[in-house]
Amino acid sequence: GAVVSQHPSRVICKSGTSVKIECRSLDFQATTMFWYRQFPKQSLMLMATSNEGSKATYEQGVEKDKFLINHASLTLSTLTVTSAHPEDSSFYICSAPRSSYEQYFGPGTRLTVT
Amino acid sequence: SQQGEEDPQALSIQEGENATMNCSYKTSINNLQWYRQNSGRGLVHLILIRSNEREKHSGRLRVTLDTSKKSSSLLITASRAADTASYFCATKIIQGAQKLVFGQGTRLTINP
């Protein structure tokens, strides 16, 4: 069964609003989680590393004020897309490592901004 | 940023044939992993090969790793229509904590 969940699986929002996506590790604790974005027919691009108890680490070119990350507990990280615009429409995927060699991916959240 | 490239970008073969996908990367790695993604869905982990390994098998999958060339290949033997998906390699770089960096992916189509 799934060991990392994401909610919601799909969301449609209006331009200018904010959307929160949750990523949960279901049967293990994750001090670190990762957020990826995937545009249609493209690969996964790492956006940021979510760190429990400290600030997230953003990849170059990713706006930290637009993509707010909060690692609220050892099993939950949230990504908030603030003031969303149509160009933010994408597939957002989180992952959580359970060990050095095991990393589990969530099923993804499809965001559509109208 | 992307770690490397995969080729081909798209591959279409007949059911029963073997499919080979290649992945190149740029930096030293701890391990390399292959994932499958069906259209619009999440990722499925296929196989992991450590930097000190050269070849690994799992069912119909065979993965090779050449660290001197910074490249890996994924071979799917006796392909099936259900193998139709996008395949991505992902590398865990030595100095990158646990984060994985993905290649561009190969879109594989198996024709019945």
PDB file of N, CA and C in Angstrom, chain B residues 21-105:
ATOM      1  N   MET B  21      16.812   1.703 -22.677  1.00  0.00           N
ATOM      2  CA  MET B  21      16.840   3.143 -22.442  1.00  0.00           C
ATOM      3  C   MET B  21      18.144   3.492 -21.752  1.00  0.00           C
ATOM      4  N   ASN B  22      18.684   4.633 -22.104  1.00  0.00           N
ATOM      5  CA  ASN B  22      19.963   5.048 -21.559  1.00  0.00           C
ATOM      6  C   ASN B  22      19.844   6.345 -20.777  1.00  0.00           C
ATOM      7  N   CYS B  23      20.718   6.481 -19.811  1.00  0.00           N
ATOM      8  CA  CYS B  23      20.695   7.649 -18.944  1.00  0.00           C
ATOM      9  C   CYS B  23      22.129   8.090 -18.705  1.00  0.00           C
ATOM     10  N   SER B  24      22.377   9.371 -18.856  1.00  0.00           N
ATOM     11  CA  SER B  24      23.701   9.896 -18.520  1.00  0.00           C
ATOM     12  C   SER B  24      23.554  10.940 -17.434  1.00  0.00           C
ATOM     13  N   TYR B  25      24.571  11.068 -16.632  1.00  0.00           N
ATOM     14  CA  TYR B  25      24.509  12.034 -15.536  1.00  0.00           C
ATOM     15  C   TYR B  25      25.836  12.766 -15.444  1.00  0.00           C
ATOM     16  N   LYS B  26      25.861  13.797 -14.596  1.00  0.00           N
ATOM     17  CA  LYS B  26      27.003  14.702 -14.643  1.00  0.00           C
ATOM     18  C   LYS B  26      27.936  14.613 -13.442  1.00  0.00           C
ATOM     19  N   THR B  27      27.367  14.377 -12.269  1.00  0.00           N
ATOM     20  CA  THR B  27      28.192  14.434 -11.060  1.00  0.00           C
ATOM     21  C   THR B  27      28.371  13.047 -10.453  1.00  0.00           C
ATOM     22  N   SER B  28      29.262  12.941  -9.503  1.00  0.00           N
ATOM     23  CA  SER B  28      29.459  11.670  -8.803  1.00  0.00           C
ATOM     24  C   SER B  28      28.201  11.316  -8.018  1.00  0.00           C
ATOM     25  N   ILE B  29      27.882  10.050  -8.006  1.00  0.00           N
ATOM     26  CA  ILE B  29      26.624   9.633  -7.394  1.00  0.00           C
ATOM     27  C   ILE B  29      26.834   8.577  -6.319  1.00  0.00           C
ATOM     28  N   ASN B  30      25.845   8.482  -5.468  1.00  0.00           N
ATOM     29  CA  ASN B  30      25.792   7.432  -4.454  1.00  0.00           C
ATOM     30  C   ASN B  30      25.075   6.221  -5.020  1.00  0.00           C
ATOM     31  N   ASN B  31      23.969   6.485  -5.696  1.00  0.00           N
ATOM     32  CA  ASN B  31      23.239   5.415  -6.362  1.00  0.00           C
ATOM     33  C   ASN B  31      22.412   5.996  -7.495  1.00  0.00           C
ATOM     34  N   LEU B  32      21.909   5.128  -8.335  1.00  0.00           N
ATOM     35  CA  LEU B  32      21.058   5.541  -9.449  1.00  0.00           C
ATOM     36  C   LEU B  32      19.818   4.663  -9.414  1.00  0.00           C
ATOM     37  N   GLN B  33      18.683   5.288  -9.641  1.00  0.00           N
ATOM     38  CA  GLN B  33      17.425   4.560  -9.559  1.00  0.00           C
ATOM     39  C   GLN B  33      16.632   4.765 -10.834  1.00  0.00           C
ATOM     40  N   TRP B  34      15.825   3.796 -11.151  1.00  0.00           N
ATOM     41  CA  TRP B  34      14.926   3.896 -12.292  1.00  0.00           C
ATOM     42  C   TRP B  34      13.489   3.856 -11.784  1.00  0.00           C
ATOM     43  N   TYR B  35      12.670   4.721 -12.375  1.00  0.00           N
ATOM     44  CA  TYR B  35      11.262   4.816 -12.017  1.00  0.00           C
ATOM     45  C   TYR B  35      10.416   4.735 -13.272  1.00  0.00           C
ATOM     46  N   ARG B  36       9.198   4.275 -13.085  1.00  0.00           N
ATOM     47  CA  ARG B  36       8.215   4.267 -14.163  1.00  0.00           C
ATOM     48  C   ARG B  36       7.061   5.185 -13.758  1.00  0.00           C
ATOM     49  N   GLN B  37       6.504   5.857 -14.748  1.00  0.00           N
ATOM     50  CA  GLN B  37       5.355   6.716 -14.504  1.00  0.00           C
ATOM     51  C   GLN B  37       4.350   6.526 -15.624  1.00  0.00           C
ATOM     52  N   ASN B  38       3.185   6.056 -15.255  1.00  0.00           N
ATOM     53  CA  ASN B  38       2.106   6.009 -16.228  1.00  0.00           C
ATOM     54  C   ASN B  38       1.522   7.412 -16.353  1.00  0.00           C
ATOM     55  N   SER B  39       0.929   7.674 -17.483  1.00  0.00           N
ATOM     56  CA  SER B  39       0.477   9.025 -17.809  1.00  0.00           C
ATOM     57  C   SER B  39      -0.360   9.641 -16.699  1.00  0.00           C
ATOM     58  N   GLY B  40       0.098  10.784 -16.186  1.00  0.00           N
ATOM     59  CA  GLY B  40      -0.666  11.499 -15.189  1.00  0.00           C
ATOM     60  C   GLY B  40      -0.714  10.863 -13.819  1.00  0.00           C
ATOM     61  N   ARG B  41       0.142   9.881 -13.605  1.00  0.00           N
ATOM     62  CA  ARG B  41       0.116   9.173 -12.326  1.00  0.00           C
ATOM     63  C   ARG B  41       1.409   9.390 -11.550  1.00  0.00           C
ATOM     64  N   GLY B  42       1.484   8.770 -10.370  1.00  0.00           N
ATOM     65  CA  GLY B  42       2.685   8.873  -9.564  1.00  0.00           C
ATOM     66  C   GLY B  42       3.794   7.974 -10.074  1.00  0.00           C
ATOM     67  N   LEU B  43       4.887   8.000  -9.356  1.00  0.00           N
ATOM     68  CA  LEU B  43       6.065   7.246  -9.740  1.00  0.00           C
ATOM     69  C   LEU B  43       6.079   5.864  -9.099  1.00  0.00           C
ATOM     70  N   VAL B  44       6.560   4.914  -9.845  1.00  0.00           N
ATOM     71  CA  VAL B  44       6.744   3.565  -9.321  1.00  0.00           C
ATOM     72  C   VAL B  44       8.238   3.258  -9.356  1.00  0.00           C
ATOM     73  N   HIS B  45       8.788   2.922  -8.207  1.00  0.00           N
ATOM     74  CA  HIS B  45      10.207   2.592  -8.142  1.00  0.00           C
ATOM     75  C   HIS B  45      10.442   1.224  -8.768  1.00  0.00           C
ATOM     76  N   LEU B  46      11.417   1.159  -9.662  1.00  0.00           N
ATOM     77  CA  LEU B  46      11.701  -0.104 -10.344  1.00  0.00           C
ATOM     78  C   LEU B  46      12.925  -0.797  -9.764  1.00  0.00           C
ATOM     79  N   ILE B  47      14.008  -0.071  -9.700  1.00  0.00           N
ATOM     80  CA  ILE B  47      15.253  -0.721  -9.307  1.00  0.00           C
ATOM     81  C   ILE B  47      16.275   0.329  -8.892  1.00  0.00           C
ATOM     82  N   LEU B  48      17.128  -0.035  -7.975  1.00  0.00           N
ATOM     83  CA  LEU B  48      18.207   0.837  -7.515  1.00  0.00           C
ATOM     84  C   LEU B  48      19.527   0.120  -7.721  1.00  0.00           C
ATOM     85  N   ILE B  49      20.512   0.846  -8.234  1.00  0.00           N
ATOM     86  CA  ILE B  49      21.838   0.274  -8.387  1.00  0.00           C
ATOM     87  C   ILE B  49      22.828   1.200  -7.695  1.00  0.00           C
ATOM     88  N   ARG B  50      23.650   0.636  -6.859  1.00  0.00           N
ATOM     89  CA  ARG B  50      24.602   1.428  -6.097  1.00  0.00           C
ATOM     90  C   ARG B  50      25.814   1.756  -6.957  1.00  0.00           C
ATOM     91  N   SER B  51      26.555   2.748  -6.566  1.00  0.00           N
ATOM     92  CA  SER B  51      27.685   3.205  -7.377  1.00  0.00           C
ATOM     93  C   SER B  51      28.786   2.154  -7.490  1.00  0.00           C
ATOM     94  N   ASN B  52      28.822   1.203  -6.565  1.00  0.00           N
ATOM     95  CA  ASN B  52      29.850   0.158  -6.634  1.00  0.00           C
ATOM     96  C   ASN B  52      29.350  -1.109  -7.336  1.00  0.00           C
ATOM     97  N   GLU B  53      28.155  -1.037  -7.893  1.00  0.00           N
ATOM     98  CA  GLU B  53      27.603  -2.160  -8.641  1.00  0.00           C
ATOM     99  C   GLU B  53      27.659  -1.854 -10.123  1.00  0.00           C
ATOM    100  N   ARG B  54      27.757  -2.884 -10.929  1.00  0.00           N
ATOM    101  CA  ARG B  54      27.837  -2.689 -12.373  1.00  0.00           C
ATOM    102  C   ARG B  54      26.595  -3.175 -13.094  1.00  0.00           C
ATOM    103  N   GLU B  55      25.923  -4.136 -12.498  1.00  0.00           N
ATOM    104  CA  GLU B  55      24.739  -4.695 -13.154  1.00  0.00           C
ATOM    105  C   GLU B  55      23.792  -5.237 -12.087  1.00  0.00           C
ATOM    106  N   LYS B  56      22.498  -5.118 -12.401  1.00  0.00           N
ATOM    107  CA  LYS B  56      21.509  -5.622 -11.469  1.00  0.00           C
ATOM    108  C   LYS B  56      20.286  -6.106 -12.246  1.00  0.00           C
ATOM    109  N   HIS B  57      19.670  -7.162 -11.739  1.00  0.00           N
ATOM    110  CA  HIS B  57      18.506  -7.719 -12.417  1.00  0.00           C
ATOM    111  C   HIS B  57      17.319  -7.717 -11.467  1.00  0.00           C
ATOM    112  N   SER B  58      16.157  -7.552 -12.045  1.00  0.00           N
ATOM    113  CA  SER B  58      14.915  -7.698 -11.290  1.00  0.00           C
ATOM    114  C   SER B  58      13.830  -8.107 -12.263  1.00  0.00           C
ATOM    115  N   GLY B  59      13.483  -9.383 -12.254  1.00  0.00           N
ATOM    116  CA  GLY B  59      12.477  -9.881 -13.192  1.00  0.00           C
ATOM    117  C   GLY B  59      12.912  -9.660 -14.627  1.00  0.00           C
ATOM    118  N   ARG B  60      12.104  -8.932 -15.380  1.00  0.00           N
ATOM    119  CA  ARG B  60      12.443  -8.650 -16.785  1.00  0.00           C
ATOM    120  C   ARG B  60      13.317  -7.407 -16.947  1.00  0.00           C
ATOM    121  N   LEU B  61      13.726  -6.846 -15.851  1.00  0.00           N
ATOM    122  CA  LEU B  61      14.543  -5.631 -15.894  1.00  0.00           C
ATOM    123  C   LEU B  61      16.013  -5.953 -15.679  1.00  0.00           C
ATOM    124  N   ARG B  62      16.843  -5.271 -16.469  1.00  0.00           N
ATOM    125  CA  ARG B  62      18.280  -5.378 -16.267  1.00  0.00           C
ATOM    126  C   ARG B  62      18.851  -3.969 -16.327  1.00  0.00           C
ATOM    127  N   VAL B  63      19.570  -3.615 -15.310  1.00  0.00           N
ATOM    128  CA  VAL B  63      20.160  -2.281 -15.238  1.00  0.00           C
ATOM    129  C   VAL B  63      21.679  -2.409 -15.190  1.00  0.00           C
ATOM    130  N   THR B  64      22.332  -1.554 -15.951  1.00  0.00           N
ATOM    131  CA  THR B  64      23.788  -1.492 -15.886  1.00  0.00           C
ATOM    132  C   THR B  64      24.196  -0.093 -15.456  1.00  0.00           C
ATOM    133  N   LEU B  65      25.366  -0.004 -14.890  1.00  0.00           N
ATOM    134  CA  LEU B  65      25.900   1.277 -14.455  1.00  0.00           C
ATOM    135  C   LEU B  65      27.380   1.327 -14.792  1.00  0.00           C
ATOM    136  N   ASP B  66      27.775   2.367 -15.472  1.00  0.00           N
ATOM    137  CA  ASP B  66      29.174   2.597 -15.807  1.00  0.00           C
ATOM    138  C   ASP B  66      29.560   3.953 -15.224  1.00  0.00           C
ATOM    139  N   THR B  67      30.172   3.937 -14.064  1.00  0.00           N
ATOM    140  CA  THR B  67      30.498   5.199 -13.392  1.00  0.00           C
ATOM    141  C   THR B  67      31.624   5.951 -14.108  1.00  0.00           C
ATOM    142  N   SER B  68      32.450   5.221 -14.860  1.00  0.00           N
ATOM    143  CA  SER B  68      33.514   5.914 -15.582  1.00  0.00           C
ATOM    144  C   SER B  68      32.948   6.753 -16.720  1.00  0.00           C
ATOM    145  N   LYS B  69      31.845   6.288 -17.287  1.00  0.00           N
ATOM    146  CA  LYS B  69      31.182   7.041 -18.358  1.00  0.00           C
ATOM    147  C   LYS B  69      30.000   7.840 -17.836  1.00  0.00           C
ATOM    148  N   LYS B  70      29.723   7.684 -16.551  1.00  0.00           N
ATOM    149  CA  LYS B  70      28.571   8.358 -15.962  1.00  0.00           C
ATOM    150  C   LYS B  70      27.306   8.044 -16.765  1.00  0.00           C
ATOM    151  N   SER B  71      27.067   6.777 -16.921  1.00  0.00           N
ATOM    152  CA  SER B  71      25.890   6.381 -17.687  1.00  0.00           C
ATOM    153  C   SER B  71      25.295   5.095 -17.137  1.00  0.00           C
ATOM    154  N   SER B  72      24.020   4.915 -17.422  1.00  0.00           N
ATOM    155  CA  SER B  72      23.294   3.727 -17.008  1.00  0.00           C
ATOM    156  C   SER B  72      22.332   3.338 -18.117  1.00  0.00           C
ATOM    157  N   SER B  73      21.981   2.076 -18.165  1.00  0.00           N
ATOM    158  CA  SER B  73      20.980   1.639 -19.113  1.00  0.00           C
ATOM    159  C   SER B  73      19.956   0.763 -18.409  1.00  0.00           C
ATOM    160  N   LEU B  74      18.747   0.836 -18.924  1.00  0.00           N
ATOM    161  CA  LEU B  74      17.652  -0.009 -18.435  1.00  0.00           C
ATOM    162  C   LEU B  74      17.166  -0.845 -19.600  1.00  0.00           C
ATOM    163  N   LEU B  75      17.191  -2.129 -19.437  1.00  0.00           N
ATOM    164  CA  LEU B  75      16.704  -3.052 -20.457  1.00  0.00           C
ATOM    165  C   LEU B  75      15.457  -3.738 -19.938  1.00  0.00           C
ATOM    166  N   ILE B  76      14.398  -3.671 -20.710  1.00  0.00           N
ATOM    167  CA  ILE B  76      13.176  -4.407 -20.403  1.00  0.00           C
ATOM    168  C   ILE B  76      13.061  -5.504 -21.451  1.00  0.00           C
ATOM    169  N   THR B  77      13.089  -6.728 -21.017  1.00  0.00           N
ATOM    170  CA  THR B  77      13.011  -7.833 -21.967  1.00  0.00           C
ATOM    171  C   THR B  77      11.564  -8.284 -22.150  1.00  0.00           C
ATOM    172  N   ALA B  78      11.318  -8.866 -23.306  1.00  0.00           N
ATOM    173  CA  ALA B  78       9.994  -9.422 -23.606  1.00  0.00           C
ATOM    174  C   ALA B  78       8.897  -8.432 -23.232  1.00  0.00           C
ATOM    175  N   SER B  79       8.947  -7.270 -23.852  1.00  0.00           N
ATOM    176  CA  SER B  79       8.045  -6.182 -23.466  1.00  0.00           C
ATOM    177  C   SER B  79       6.576  -6.570 -23.628  1.00  0.00           C
ATOM    178  N   ARG B  80       5.761  -5.912 -22.802  1.00  0.00           N
ATOM    179  CA  ARG B  80       4.318  -6.121 -22.817  1.00  0.00           C
ATOM    180  C   ARG B  80       3.630  -4.776 -22.981  1.00  0.00           C
ATOM    181  N   ALA B  81       2.401  -4.821 -23.436  1.00  0.00           N
ATOM    182  CA  ALA B  81       1.651  -3.576 -23.618  1.00  0.00           C
ATOM    183  C   ALA B  81       1.589  -2.782 -22.307  1.00  0.00           C
ATOM    184  N   ALA B  82       1.541  -3.484 -21.191  1.00  0.00           N
ATOM    185  CA  ALA B  82       1.455  -2.821 -19.885  1.00  0.00           C
ATOM    186  C   ALA B  82       2.736  -2.085 -19.509  1.00  0.00           C
ATOM    187  N   ASP B  83       3.795  -2.324 -20.255  1.00  0.00           N
ATOM    188  CA  ASP B  83       5.052  -1.613 -19.987  1.00  0.00           C
ATOM    189  C   ASP B  83       5.033  -0.195 -20.560  1.00  0.00           C
ATOM    190  N   THR B  84       4.010   0.116 -21.340  1.00  0.00           N
ATOM    191  CA  THR B  84       3.892   1.464 -21.896  1.00  0.00           C
ATOM    192  C   THR B  84       3.831   2.488 -20.778  1.00  0.00           C
ATOM    193  N   ALA B  85       4.789   3.390 -20.761  1.00  0.00           N
ATOM    194  CA  ALA B  85       4.901   4.376 -19.680  1.00  0.00           C
ATOM    195  C   ALA B  85       6.098   5.267 -19.970  1.00  0.00           C
ATOM    196  N   SER B  86       6.317   6.224 -19.107  1.00  0.00           N
ATOM    197  CA  SER B  86       7.553   7.005 -19.153  1.00  0.00           C
ATOM    198  C   SER B  86       8.503   6.448 -18.111  1.00  0.00           C
ATOM    199  N   TYR B  87       9.770   6.388 -18.475  1.00  0.00           N
ATOM    200  CA  TYR B  87      10.769   5.831 -17.576  1.00  0.00           C
ATOM    201  C   TYR B  87      11.813   6.913 -17.288  1.00  0.00           C
ATOM    202  N   PHE B  88      12.114   7.056 -16.008  1.00  0.00           N
ATOM    203  CA  PHE B  88      13.054   8.088 -15.584  1.00  0.00           C
ATOM    204  C   PHE B  88      14.181   7.467 -14.775  1.00  0.00           C
ATOM    205  N   CYS B  89      15.380   7.959 -15.027  1.00  0.00           N
ATOM    206  CA  CYS B  89      16.454   7.628 -14.105  1.00  0.00           C
ATOM    207  C   CYS B  89      16.566   8.771 -13.106  1.00  0.00           C
ATOM    208  N   ALA B  90      17.027   8.453 -11.934  1.00  0.00           N
ATOM    209  CA  ALA B  90      17.196   9.472 -10.899  1.00  0.00           C
ATOM    210  C   ALA B  90      18.469   9.152 -10.138  1.00  0.00           C
ATOM    211  N   THR B  91      19.239  10.178  -9.894  1.00  0.00           N
ATOM    212  CA  THR B  91      20.499   9.967  -9.198  1.00  0.00           C
ATOM    213  C   THR B  91      20.484  10.632  -7.840  1.00  0.00           C
ATOM    214  N   LYS B  92      21.074   9.928  -6.902  1.00  0.00           N
ATOM    215  CA  LYS B  92      21.294  10.490  -5.585  1.00  0.00           C
ATOM    216  C   LYS B  92      22.754  10.907  -5.559  1.00  0.00           C
ATOM    217  N   ILE B  93      22.981  12.214  -5.574  1.00  0.00           N
ATOM    218  CA  ILE B  93      24.358  12.672  -5.627  1.00  0.00           C
ATOM    219  C   ILE B  93      24.984  12.594  -4.243  1.00  0.00           C
ATOM    220  N   ILE B  94      26.268  12.453  -4.227  1.00  0.00           N
ATOM    221  CA  ILE B  94      26.966  12.191  -2.978  1.00  0.00           C
ATOM    222  C   ILE B  94      26.785  13.325  -1.985  1.00  0.00           C
ATOM    223  N   GLN B  95      26.832  14.546  -2.465  1.00  0.00           N
ATOM    224  CA  GLN B  95      26.759  15.672  -1.534  1.00  0.00           C
ATOM    225  C   GLN B  95      25.382  16.298  -1.491  1.00  0.00           C
ATOM    226  N   GLY B  96      24.384  15.554  -1.901  1.00  0.00           N
ATOM    227  CA  GLY B  96      23.044  16.136  -1.985  1.00  0.00           C
ATOM    228  C   GLY B  96      22.082  15.584  -0.981  1.00  0.00           C
ATOM    229  N   ALA B  97      22.558  15.163   0.154  1.00  0.00           N
ATOM    230  CA  ALA B  97      21.677  14.575   1.162  1.00  0.00           C
ATOM    231  C   ALA B  97      20.867  13.460   0.521  1.00  0.00           C
ATOM    232  N   GLN B  98      19.544  13.507   0.706  1.00  0.00           N
ATOM    233  CA  GLN B  98      18.746  12.425   0.174  1.00  0.00           C
ATOM    234  C   GLN B  98      18.064  12.782  -1.132  1.00  0.00           C
ATOM    235  N   LYS B  99      18.288  13.971  -1.646  1.00  0.00           N
ATOM    236  CA  LYS B  99      17.475  14.373  -2.782  1.00  0.00           C
ATOM    237  C   LYS B  99      17.878  13.638  -4.047  1.00  0.00           C
ATOM    238  N   LEU B 100      16.889  13.377  -4.858  1.00  0.00           N
ATOM    239  CA  LEU B 100      17.075  12.710  -6.130  1.00  0.00           C
ATOM    240  C   LEU B 100      16.923  13.727  -7.248  1.00  0.00           C
ATOM    241  N   VAL B 101      17.755  13.581  -8.239  1.00  0.00           N
ATOM    242  CA  VAL B 101      17.670  14.456  -9.404  1.00  0.00           C
ATOM    243  C   VAL B 101      17.330  13.583 -10.602  1.00  0.00           C
ATOM    244  N   PHE B 102      16.306  13.968 -11.322  1.00  0.00           N
ATOM    245  CA  PHE B 102      15.760  13.138 -12.380  1.00  0.00           C
ATOM    246  C   PHE B 102      16.302  13.487 -13.755  1.00  0.00           C
ATOM    247  N   GLY B 103      16.399  12.472 -14.597  1.00  0.00           N
ATOM    248  CA  GLY B 103      16.710  12.678 -15.994  1.00  0.00           C
ATOM    249  C   GLY B 103      15.459  13.094 -16.742  1.00  0.00           C
ATOM    250  N   GLN B 104      15.612  13.324 -18.021  1.00  0.00           N
ATOM    251  CA  GLN B 104      14.511  13.848 -18.836  1.00  0.00           C
ATOM    252  C   GLN B 104      13.440  12.816 -19.122  1.00  0.00           C
ATOM    253  N   GLY B 105      13.803  11.561 -19.052  1.00  0.00           N
ATOM    254  CA  GLY B 105      12.812  10.519 -19.250  1.00  0.00           C
ATOM    255  C   GLY B 105      12.724   9.999 -20.674  1.00  0.00           C
TER     256      GLY B 105
END
